[in-house]
């Protein structure tokens, strides 16, 4: 309240002792009680909404786990599809080779049969009986035997090639059918994944909007309450002064290449696990205030690859409230790295990890409003500033 307003109010109090001031004070007291009642109701609504969000987070736990599993299944299906396509390509190449060989064998067999046909106009026995030279007879017998054996061998080779081509065709058919099954499974998984994401985002967005609106209203009402409380207090003091007969004016107002190297030797040489913008820094206050960041948050597009900063072994890979799909890697000598808010986790507990290996994909699991990766480094359980360990270029 300004000095001028206080002076005017004091004059009014003097002009009608206990009248206008008492009325004004009573009205303001009533407004204050109503306002406090409204704030209490809103705070209860906010507590209910926060509890609802916690319940929704519990409900989303399985959904986000399912999303992670679906992504892992899609990745496995993609690898299987690649393997099938490679096998089909190998089958086609082998089929082409056998077809070319078969054509050559058929041509040879044709020539052999043709020569045999020409020679068959005179019976072999007749030709032999007409020979007088024993050496010539021996040569003829050898030739006829050779031709006969060559024909039998060629026919056997042709049959073997035809059988192999049949096997290749059958396997190619089976592989094509398997590929079609994998393709359908991928389509179904993507559809299921999309539905899970839409449902999850819709619920979280609705709850977050309600909570943000209620918080804004409570902040506004609390400011109003403080102003009104100060005014009521000033009015009460003025009324008390008036009752004592005082006529004095009130003049006072009141933020992969490191394999085999010990982790502690990598300080200053690590790379951040994902490309993106640093949205928060180690030690800076979080948006809600009161707590500080124990790592860094890197904003990045959903689905971007998350890579391990160094070699180690997975010691945790699961959903955790507030962190969503979380992976923790033990690097030995009491050093660990943490990767949170992932959309999908590609590794499981016990898996060995190479530096630079893809371990997850970026997301916003755990109820985080923004897509990105929350990353921490810890030594003996205590958080370290990741930016003192990385080389940002």
CSV table of C-alpha atoms in Angstrom, one decimal:
chain,number,residue,atom,x,y,z
A,1,UNK,CA,0.0,0.0,0.0
A,2,UNK,CA,1.4,3.5,-0.9
A,3,UNK,CA,1.8,6.3,1.6
A,4,UNK,CA,-0.9,8.3,-0.1
A,5,UNK,CA,-3.4,5.4,0.1
A,6,UNK,CA,-2.5,4.8,3.7
A,7,UNK,CA,-3.1,8.5,4.4
A,8,UNK,CA,-6.5,8.5,2.7
A,9,UNK,CA,-7.5,5.3,4.6
A,10,UNK,CA,-6.4,6.8,7.9
A,11,UNK,CA,-8.5,9.9,7.2
A,12,UNK,CA,-11.5,7.7,6.5
A,13,UNK,CA,-10.9,5.8,9.7
A,14,UNK,CA,-10.8,9.0,11.7
A,15,UNK,CA,-13.9,10.4,10.1
A,16,UNK,CA,-15.9,7.3,11.1
A,17,UNK,CA,-14.2,5.5,14.0
A,18,UNK,CA,-14.5,1.8,13.7
A,19,UNK,CA,-17.1,2.1,10.9
A,20,UNK,CA,-15.6,2.0,7.4
A,21,UNK,CA,-12.4,0.4,8.6
A,22,UNK,CA,-14.3,-2.3,10.3
A,23,UNK,CA,-16.4,-2.9,7.3
A,24,UNK,CA,-13.4,-3.0,4.9
A,25,UNK,CA,-11.5,-5.3,7.3
A,26,UNK,CA,-14.5,-7.6,7.7
A,27,UNK,CA,-15.0,-7.8,3.9
A,28,UNK,CA,-11.3,-8.5,3.3
A,29,UNK,CA,-11.2,-11.1,6.0
A,30,UNK,CA,-14.2,-12.9,4.4
A,31,UNK,CA,-12.5,-12.7,0.9
A,32,UNK,CA,-9.3,-14.1,2.5
A,33,UNK,CA,-11.1,-17.0,4.0
A,34,UNK,CA,-12.9,-17.8,0.7
A,35,UNK,CA,-9.6,-17.5,-1.1
A,36,UNK,CA,-7.8,-19.8,1.3
A,37,UNK,CA,-10.7,-22.3,1.0
A,38,UNK,CA,-10.3,-22.2,-2.8
A,39,UNK,CA,-6.5,-22.7,-2.5
A,40,UNK,CA,-7.0,-25.7,-0.2
A,41,UNK,CA,-9.5,-27.2,-2.7
A,42,UNK,CA,-7.1,-26.6,-5.5
A,43,UNK,CA,-4.2,-28.1,-3.6
A,44,UNK,CA,-6.2,-31.2,-2.9
A,45,UNK,CA,-7.1,-31.4,-6.6
A,46,UNK,CA,-3.4,-31.0,-7.4
A,47,UNK,CA,-2.4,-33.7,-4.9
A,48,UNK,CA,-5.1,-36.0,-6.4
A,49,UNK,CA,-3.7,-35.2,-9.9
A,50,UNK,CA,-0.2,-35.9,-8.8
A,51,UNK,CA,-1.4,-39.2,-7.3
A,52,UNK,CA,-3.2,-39.9,-10.5
A,53,UNK,CA,-0.1,-39.2,-12.5
A,54,UNK,CA,1.8,-41.6,-10.2
A,55,UNK,CA,-0.8,-44.2,-10.8
A,56,UNK,CA,-0.6,-43.5,-14.5
A,57,UNK,CA,3.1,-43.9,-14.3
A,58,UNK,CA,2.6,-47.3,-12.7
A,59,UNK,CA,0.2,-48.2,-15.4
A,60,UNK,CA,2.6,-46.9,-18.1
A,61,UNK,CA,5.4,-49.0,-16.6
A,62,UNK,CA,4.2,-52.1,-18.4
A,63,UNK,CA,3.3,-50.1,-21.5
A,64,UNK,CA,6.8,-48.6,-21.8
A,65,UNK,CA,8.3,-52.0,-21.1
A,66,UNK,CA,6.1,-53.3,-23.9
A,67,UNK,CA,7.3,-50.5,-26.2
A,68,UNK,CA,10.9,-51.4,-25.4
A,69,UNK,CA,10.2,-55.1,-26.1
A,70,UNK,CA,8.4,-54.2,-29.3
A,71,UNK,CA,11.3,-52.1,-30.5
A,72,UNK,CA,13.7,-54.9,-29.6
A,73,UNK,CA,11.5,-57.4,-31.4
A,74,UNK,CA,11.4,-55.1,-34.5
A,75,UNK,CA,15.2,-54.9,-34.4
A,76,UNK,CA,15.4,-58.7,-34.2
A,77,UNK,CA,12.9,-59.1,-37.0
A,78,UNK,CA,14.9,-56.7,-39.1
A,79,UNK,CA,18.0,-58.7,-38.6
A,80,UNK,CA,16.1,-61.9,-39.4
A,81,UNK,CA,14.8,-60.2,-42.6
A,82,UNK,CA,18.3,-59.3,-43.6
A,83,UNK,CA,19.5,-62.8,-43.0
A,84,UNK,CA,16.7,-64.3,-45.0
A,85,UNK,CA,17.3,-61.8,-47.9
A,86,UNK,CA,21.0,-62.7,-47.8
A,87,UNK,CA,20.1,-66.4,-47.9
A,88,UNK,CA,17.7,-65.9,-50.8
A,89,UNK,CA,20.5,-64.0,-52.7
A,90,UNK,CA,22.9,-66.9,-52.1
A,91,UNK,CA,20.2,-69.4,-53.2
A,92,UNK,CA,19.6,-67.4,-56.4
A,93,UNK,CA,23.3,-67.2,-57.1
A,94,UNK,CA,23.7,-71.0,-56.5
A,95,UNK,CA,20.7,-71.7,-58.7
A,96,UNK,CA,22.2,-69.6,-61.6
A,97,UNK,CA,25.5,-71.5,-61.2
A,98,UNK,CA,23.7,-74.9,-61.4
A,99,UNK,CA,21.5,-73.8,-64.3
A,100,UNK,CA,24.6,-72.8,-66.3
A,101,UNK,CA,26.3,-76.1,-65.4
A,102,UNK,CA,23.2,-77.9,-66.4
A,103,UNK,CA,23.1,-76.2,-69.7
A,104,UNK,CA,26.7,-77.2,-70.4
A,105,UNK,CA,26.1,-80.8,-69.3
A,106,UNK,CA,23.0,-81.0,-71.5
A,107,UNK,CA,25.0,-79.7,-74.5
A,108,UNK,CA,27.8,-82.2,-73.8
A,109,UNK,CA,25.3,-85.0,-73.5
A,110,UNK,CA,23.6,-84.0,-76.7
A,111,UNK,CA,26.9,-84.0,-78.6
A,112,UNK,CA,27.8,-87.4,-77.1
A,113,UNK,CA,24.4,-88.9,-77.9
A,114,UNK,CA,24.6,-87.5,-81.4
A,115,UNK,CA,28.1,-89.1,-82.0
A,116,UNK,CA,26.7,-92.3,-80.5
A,117,UNK,CA,23.8,-92.1,-82.9
A,118,UNK,CA,26.0,-91.7,-85.9
A,119,UNK,CA,28.2,-94.5,-84.8
A,120,UNK,CA,25.1,-96.6,-84.0
A,121,UNK,CA,24.1,-96.9,-87.8
A,122,UNK,CA,26.7,-99.8,-87.9
A,123,UNK,CA,26.4,-102.0,-84.9
A,124,UNK,CA,29.5,-102.1,-82.7
A,125,UNK,CA,29.6,-105.9,-82.9
A,126,UNK,CA,29.5,-105.8,-86.6
A,127,UNK,CA,32.3,-103.2,-86.7
A,128,UNK,CA,34.4,-105.3,-84.5
A,129,UNK,CA,33.9,-108.5,-86.5
A,130,UNK,CA,34.9,-106.6,-89.7
A,131,UNK,CA,38.2,-105.6,-88.1
A,132,UNK,CA,41.3,-107.6,-88.9
A,133,UNK,CA,43.8,-105.6,-86.8
A,134,UNK,CA,43.6,-106.8,-83.1
A,135,UNK,CA,45.0,-103.4,-82.0
A,136,UNK,CA,42.2,-101.6,-83.8
A,137,UNK,CA,39.7,-103.9,-82.2
A,138,UNK,CA,41.1,-103.1,-78.8
A,139,UNK,CA,41.0,-99.4,-79.5
A,140,UNK,CA,37.4,-99.6,-80.7
A,141,UNK,CA,36.3,-101.5,-77.6
A,142,UNK,CA,38.0,-98.9,-75.4
A,143,UNK,CA,36.3,-96.1,-77.2
A,144,UNK,CA,32.8,-97.7,-77.0
A,145,UNK,CA,33.4,-98.3,-73.3
A,146,UNK,CA,34.5,-94.7,-72.7
A,147,UNK,CA,31.5,-93.3,-74.6
A,148,UNK,CA,29.1,-95.5,-72.6
A,149,UNK,CA,30.7,-94.5,-69.2
A,150,UNK,CA,30.7,-90.8,-70.2
A,151,UNK,CA,27.1,-91.0,-71.1
A,152,UNK,CA,26.2,-92.7,-67.8
A,153,UNK,CA,28.3,-90.1,-65.8
A,154,UNK,CA,26.8,-87.2,-67.6
A,155,UNK,CA,23.3,-88.4,-67.1
A,156,UNK,CA,24.0,-88.9,-63.4
A,157,UNK,CA,25.4,-85.3,-63.1
A,158,UNK,CA,22.4,-83.9,-64.9
A,159,UNK,CA,20.1,-85.7,-62.5
A,160,UNK,CA,22.1,-84.5,-59.5
A,161,UNK,CA,21.9,-80.9,-60.8
A,162,UNK,CA,18.2,-81.2,-61.4
A,163,UNK,CA,17.7,-82.5,-57.9
A,164,UNK,CA,19.8,-79.7,-56.4
A,165,UNK,CA,17.9,-77.1,-58.4
A,166,UNK,CA,14.7,-78.6,-57.0
A,167,UNK,CA,16.0,-78.4,-53.5
A,168,UNK,CA,17.1,-74.8,-54.0
A,169,UNK,CA,13.7,-73.9,-55.4
A,170,UNK,CA,12.0,-75.5,-52.4
A,171,UNK,CA,14.2,-73.7,-49.9
A,172,UNK,CA,13.8,-70.4,-51.8
A,173,UNK,CA,10.0,-70.9,-51.5
A,174,UNK,CA,10.4,-71.6,-47.7
A,175,UNK,CA,12.6,-68.6,-47.2
A,176,UNK,CA,10.2,-66.3,-49.2
A,177,UNK,CA,7.3,-67.6,-47.0
A,178,UNK,CA,9.4,-66.9,-43.9
A,179,UNK,CA,10.2,-63.4,-45.2
A,180,UNK,CA,6.5,-62.7,-45.8
A,181,UNK,CA,5.8,-63.8,-42.2
A,182,UNK,CA,8.5,-61.6,-40.8
A,183,UNK,CA,7.2,-58.7,-42.9
A,184,UNK,CA,3.7,-59.2,-41.5
A,185,UNK,CA,5.1,-59.4,-38.0
A,186,UNK,CA,7.0,-56.2,-38.5
A,187,UNK,CA,3.9,-54.4,-39.7
A,188,UNK,CA,1.8,-55.7,-36.7
A,189,UNK,CA,4.6,-54.7,-34.3
A,190,UNK,CA,4.8,-51.2,-35.7
A,191,UNK,CA,1.0,-50.8,-35.6
A,192,UNK,CA,1.0,-52.0,-31.9
A,193,UNK,CA,3.9,-49.7,-31.1
A,194,UNK,CA,2.1,-46.8,-32.6
A,195,UNK,CA,-1.1,-47.5,-30.7
A,196,UNK,CA,0.8,-47.8,-27.4
A,197,UNK,CA,2.6,-44.5,-28.0
A,198,UNK,CA,-0.5,-42.7,-28.9
A,199,UNK,CA,-2.4,-43.9,-25.9
A,200,UNK,CA,0.5,-43.2,-23.6
A,201,UNK,CA,1.1,-39.7,-24.9
A,202,UNK,CA,-2.6,-38.8,-24.8
A,203,UNK,CA,-2.9,-39.8,-21.1
A,204,UNK,CA,0.4,-38.1,-20.1
A,205,UNK,CA,-0.4,-34.9,-22.0
A,206,UNK,CA,-3.9,-34.7,-20.4
A,207,UNK,CA,-2.6,-35.2,-16.9
A,208,UNK,CA,0.3,-32.8,-17.4
A,209,UNK,CA,-2.0,-30.1,-18.8
A,210,UNK,CA,-4.2,-30.4,-15.7
A,211,UNK,CA,-1.3,-30.3,-13.3
A,212,UNK,CA,0.3,-27.3,-15.0
A,213,UNK,CA,-3.0,-25.4,-15.1
A,214,UNK,CA,-3.6,-26.1,-11.4
A,215,UNK,CA,-0.1,-25.1,-10.5
A,216,UNK,CA,-0.4,-21.8,-12.4
A,217,UNK,CA,-3.7,-21.1,-10.7
A,218,UNK,CA,-2.3,-21.9,-7.3
A,219,UNK,CA,0.7,-19.6,-7.9
A,220,UNK,CA,-1.6,-16.8,-8.9
A,221,UNK,CA,-3.9,-17.4,-6.0
A,222,UNK,CA,-1.1,-17.5,-3.6
A,223,UNK,CA,0.2,-14.2,-4.8
A,224,UNK,CA,-3.3,-12.8,-4.4
A,225,UNK,CA,-3.4,-14.3,-0.9
A,226,UNK,CA,-0.1,-12.7,0.1
A,227,UNK,CA,-1.2,-9.3,-1.2
A,228,UNK,CA,-4.6,-9.6,0.5
A,229,UNK,CA,-3.0,-10.9,3.7
A,230,UNK,CA,-0.6,-7.9,3.8
A,231,UNK,CA,-3.5,-5.6,3.2
A,232,UNK,CA,-5.6,-7.1,6.0
A,233,UNK,CA,-2.6,-6.9,8.3
A,234,UNK,CA,-2.1,-3.2,7.4
A,235,UNK,CA,-5.8,-2.6,7.9
A,236,UNK,CA,-5.7,-4.3,11.3
A,237,UNK,CA,-2.8,-2.1,12.4
A,238,UNK,CA,-4.6,1.1,11.2
A,239,UNK,CA,-7.8,0.1,13.0
A,240,UNK,CA,-5.8,-0.5,16.1
A,241,UNK,CA,-4.1,2.9,15.8
A,242,UNK,CA,-7.5,4.6,15.2
A,243,UNK,CA,-8.9,2.9,18.3
A,244,UNK,CA,-6.0,4.3,20.3
A,245,UNK,CA,-6.8,7.7,18.9
A,246,UNK,CA,-3.6,8.0,16.8
A,247,UNK,CA,-3.9,10.5,14.0
A,248,UNK,CA,-0.3,10.0,12.6
A,249,UNK,CA,0.1,9.0,8.9
A,250,UNK,CA,1.6,5.6,8.2
A,251,UNK,CA,5.0,6.3,6.5
A,252,UNK,CA,6.4,2.8,6.5
A,253,UNK,CA,5.6,-0.1,4.1
A,254,UNK,CA,7.2,-3.5,4.0
A,255,UNK,CA,21.9,-25.5,-15.5
A,256,UNK,CA,34.4,-48.1,-29.0
A,257,UNK,CA,38.3,-46.6,-29.4
A,258,UNK,CA,38.7,-46.9,-25.7
A,259,UNK,CA,38.5,-50.7,-25.4
A,260,UNK,CA,40.8,-52.2,-22.9
A,261,UNK,CA,41.6,-48.8,-21.3
A,262,UNK,CA,40.9,-48.4,-17.6
A,263,UNK,CA,37.9,-46.1,-17.1
A,264,UNK,CA,39.8,-43.6,-14.9
A,265,UNK,CA,42.3,-43.1,-17.8
A,266,UNK,CA,39.5,-42.0,-20.1
A,267,UNK,CA,38.7,-38.7,-18.4
A,268,UNK,CA,38.5,-35.9,-21.0
A,269,UNK,CA,38.5,-38.5,-23.8
A,270,UNK,CA,34.9,-39.8,-23.7
A,271,UNK,CA,32.1,-38.8,-26.0
A,272,UNK,CA,28.5,-38.1,-25.0
A,273,UNK,CA,26.2,-41.1,-25.8
A,274,UNK,CA,24.0,-39.3,-28.2
A,275,UNK,CA,24.1,-36.3,-30.5
A,276,UNK,CA,21.9,-33.4,-29.4
A,277,UNK,CA,21.7,-30.1,-27.4
A,278,UNK,CA,22.6,-29.9,-23.8
A,279,UNK,CA,19.4,-28.8,-22.1
A,280,UNK,CA,20.7,-29.1,-18.5
A,281,UNK,CA,24.0,-29.2,-16.8
A,282,UNK,CA,25.4,-31.0,-13.7
A,283,UNK,CA,24.6,-29.1,-10.5
A,284,UNK,CA,22.1,-26.7,-12.0
A,285,UNK,CA,18.6,-26.4,-10.4
A,286,UNK,CA,15.9,-28.4,-11.9
A,287,UNK,CA,12.8,-26.7,-13.2
A,288,UNK,CA,10.8,-27.5,-10.0
A,289,UNK,CA,13.5,-26.0,-7.8
A,290,UNK,CA,14.9,-27.5,-4.6
A,291,UNK,CA,16.8,-30.3,-6.4
A,292,UNK,CA,19.8,-30.1,-8.6
A,293,UNK,CA,20.8,-32.1,-11.7
A,294,UNK,CA,23.2,-35.0,-11.0
A,295,UNK,CA,23.9,-35.5,-14.7
A,296,UNK,CA,23.1,-33.9,-18.0
A,297,UNK,CA,20.0,-34.0,-20.2
A,298,UNK,CA,20.6,-34.1,-23.9
A,299,UNK,CA,17.6,-33.3,-26.1
A,300,UNK,CA,17.5,-35.5,-29.2
A,301,UNK,CA,15.0,-37.0,-31.6
A,302,UNK,CA,13.1,-40.0,-30.6
A,303,UNK,CA,14.6,-43.2,-32.1
A,304,UNK,CA,18.2,-41.8,-32.3
A,305,UNK,CA,20.8,-44.4,-31.3
A,306,UNK,CA,22.2,-44.3,-27.8
A,307,UNK,CA,25.8,-45.6,-27.5
A,308,UNK,CA,27.8,-46.8,-24.5
A,309,UNK,CA,30.6,-44.3,-23.6
A,310,UNK,CA,33.0,-47.1,-22.8
A,311,UNK,CA,33.3,-50.9,-22.4
A,312,UNK,CA,31.6,-52.6,-19.5
A,313,UNK,CA,28.8,-54.9,-18.5
A,314,UNK,CA,25.1,-54.1,-18.0
A,315,UNK,CA,24.0,-54.3,-14.4
A,316,UNK,CA,20.5,-52.8,-14.8
A,317,UNK,CA,18.1,-52.6,-17.7
A,318,UNK,CA,14.5,-52.0,-16.7
A,319,UNK,CA,11.9,-49.4,-16.1
A,320,UNK,CA,12.3,-47.1,-13.1
A,321,UNK,CA,9.9,-44.4,-11.9
A,322,UNK,CA,11.2,-41.0,-12.8
A,323,UNK,CA,13.8,-42.4,-15.2
A,324,UNK,CA,11.7,-44.6,-17.5
A,325,UNK,CA,13.6,-47.3,-19.4
A,326,UNK,CA,17.0,-47.1,-17.7
A,327,UNK,CA,20.3,-48.8,-18.4
A,328,UNK,CA,23.2,-48.8,-16.0
A,329,UNK,CA,26.7,-50.0,-17.2
A,330,UNK,CA,29.4,-51.0,-14.8
A,331,UNK,CA,32.9,-50.0,-16.1
A,332,UNK,CA,34.9,-51.5,-13.3
A,333,UNK,CA,36.8,-49.8,-10.4
A,334,UNK,CA,33.5,-48.5,-9.0
A,335,UNK,CA,32.7,-46.4,-12.1
A,336,UNK,CA,29.2,-46.6,-13.7
A,337,UNK,CA,27.3,-44.8,-16.4
A,338,UNK,CA,23.5,-44.3,-16.4
A,339,UNK,CA,21.3,-43.8,-19.5
A,340,UNK,CA,17.6,-42.8,-18.8
A,341,UNK,CA,14.3,-41.9,-20.5
A,342,UNK,CA,15.1,-44.4,-23.4
A,343,UNK,CA,12.4,-45.5,-25.8
A,344,UNK,CA,13.9,-49.0,-26.1
A,345,UNK,CA,16.7,-51.0,-24.4
A,346,UNK,CA,18.6,-53.3,-26.7
A,347,UNK,CA,20.8,-55.0,-24.0
A,348,UNK,CA,20.0,-57.0,-20.9
A,349,UNK,CA,21.5,-57.5,-17.5
A,350,UNK,CA,24.8,-59.4,-17.8
A,351,UNK,CA,25.5,-58.4,-21.4
A,352,UNK,CA,29.1,-57.3,-22.1
A,353,UNK,CA,29.3,-53.9,-23.8
A,354,UNK,CA,31.9,-52.5,-26.2
A,355,UNK,CA,32.6,-48.8,-26.2
A,356,UNK,CA,30.5,-47.1,-28.8
A,357,UNK,CA,28.1,-50.0,-29.1
A,358,UNK,CA,24.4,-49.2,-29.6
A,359,UNK,CA,22.6,-50.0,-26.4
A,360,UNK,CA,19.2,-48.2,-26.7
A,361,UNK,CA,17.2,-45.5,-28.5
A,362,UNK,CA,16.2,-42.0,-27.4
A,363,UNK,CA,12.7,-41.5,-26.1
A,364,UNK,CA,10.8,-39.8,-23.3
A,365,UNK,CA,9.9,-42.7,-21.1
A,366,UNK,CA,9.2,-42.2,-17.4
A,367,UNK,CA,6.8,-39.3,-18.1
A,368,UNK,CA,9.4,-36.9,-19.4
A,369,UNK,CA,7.8,-34.1,-21.5
A,370,UNK,CA,10.8,-33.8,-23.9
A,371,UNK,CA,12.5,-36.4,-26.0
A,372,UNK,CA,16.1,-36.9,-25.1
A,373,UNK,CA,18.6,-38.8,-22.9
A,374,UNK,CA,19.4,-38.2,-19.3
A,375,UNK,CA,23.0,-39.3,-18.7
A,376,UNK,CA,25.0,-39.6,-15.5
A,377,UNK,CA,28.5,-40.8,-14.4
A,378,UNK,CA,29.1,-42.1,-10.9
A,379,UNK,CA,32.1,-43.2,-8.9
A,380,UNK,CA,31.5,-45.2,-5.7
A,381,UNK,CA,27.9,-44.2,-6.0
A,382,UNK,CA,28.6,-40.5,-6.1
A,383,UNK,CA,27.7,-38.4,-9.2
A,384,UNK,CA,30.4,-36.9,-11.3
A,385,UNK,CA,30.1,-34.0,-13.7
A,386,UNK,CA,30.0,-35.8,-17.1
A,387,UNK,CA,31.2,-32.7,-19.0
A,388,UNK,CA,34.6,-32.9,-17.3
A,389,UNK,CA,35.0,-36.4,-18.7
A,390,UNK,CA,33.9,-35.8,-22.3
A,391,UNK,CA,35.5,-34.1,-25.3
A,392,UNK,CA,32.7,-32.1,-27.0
A,393,UNK,CA,33.4,-31.1,-30.6
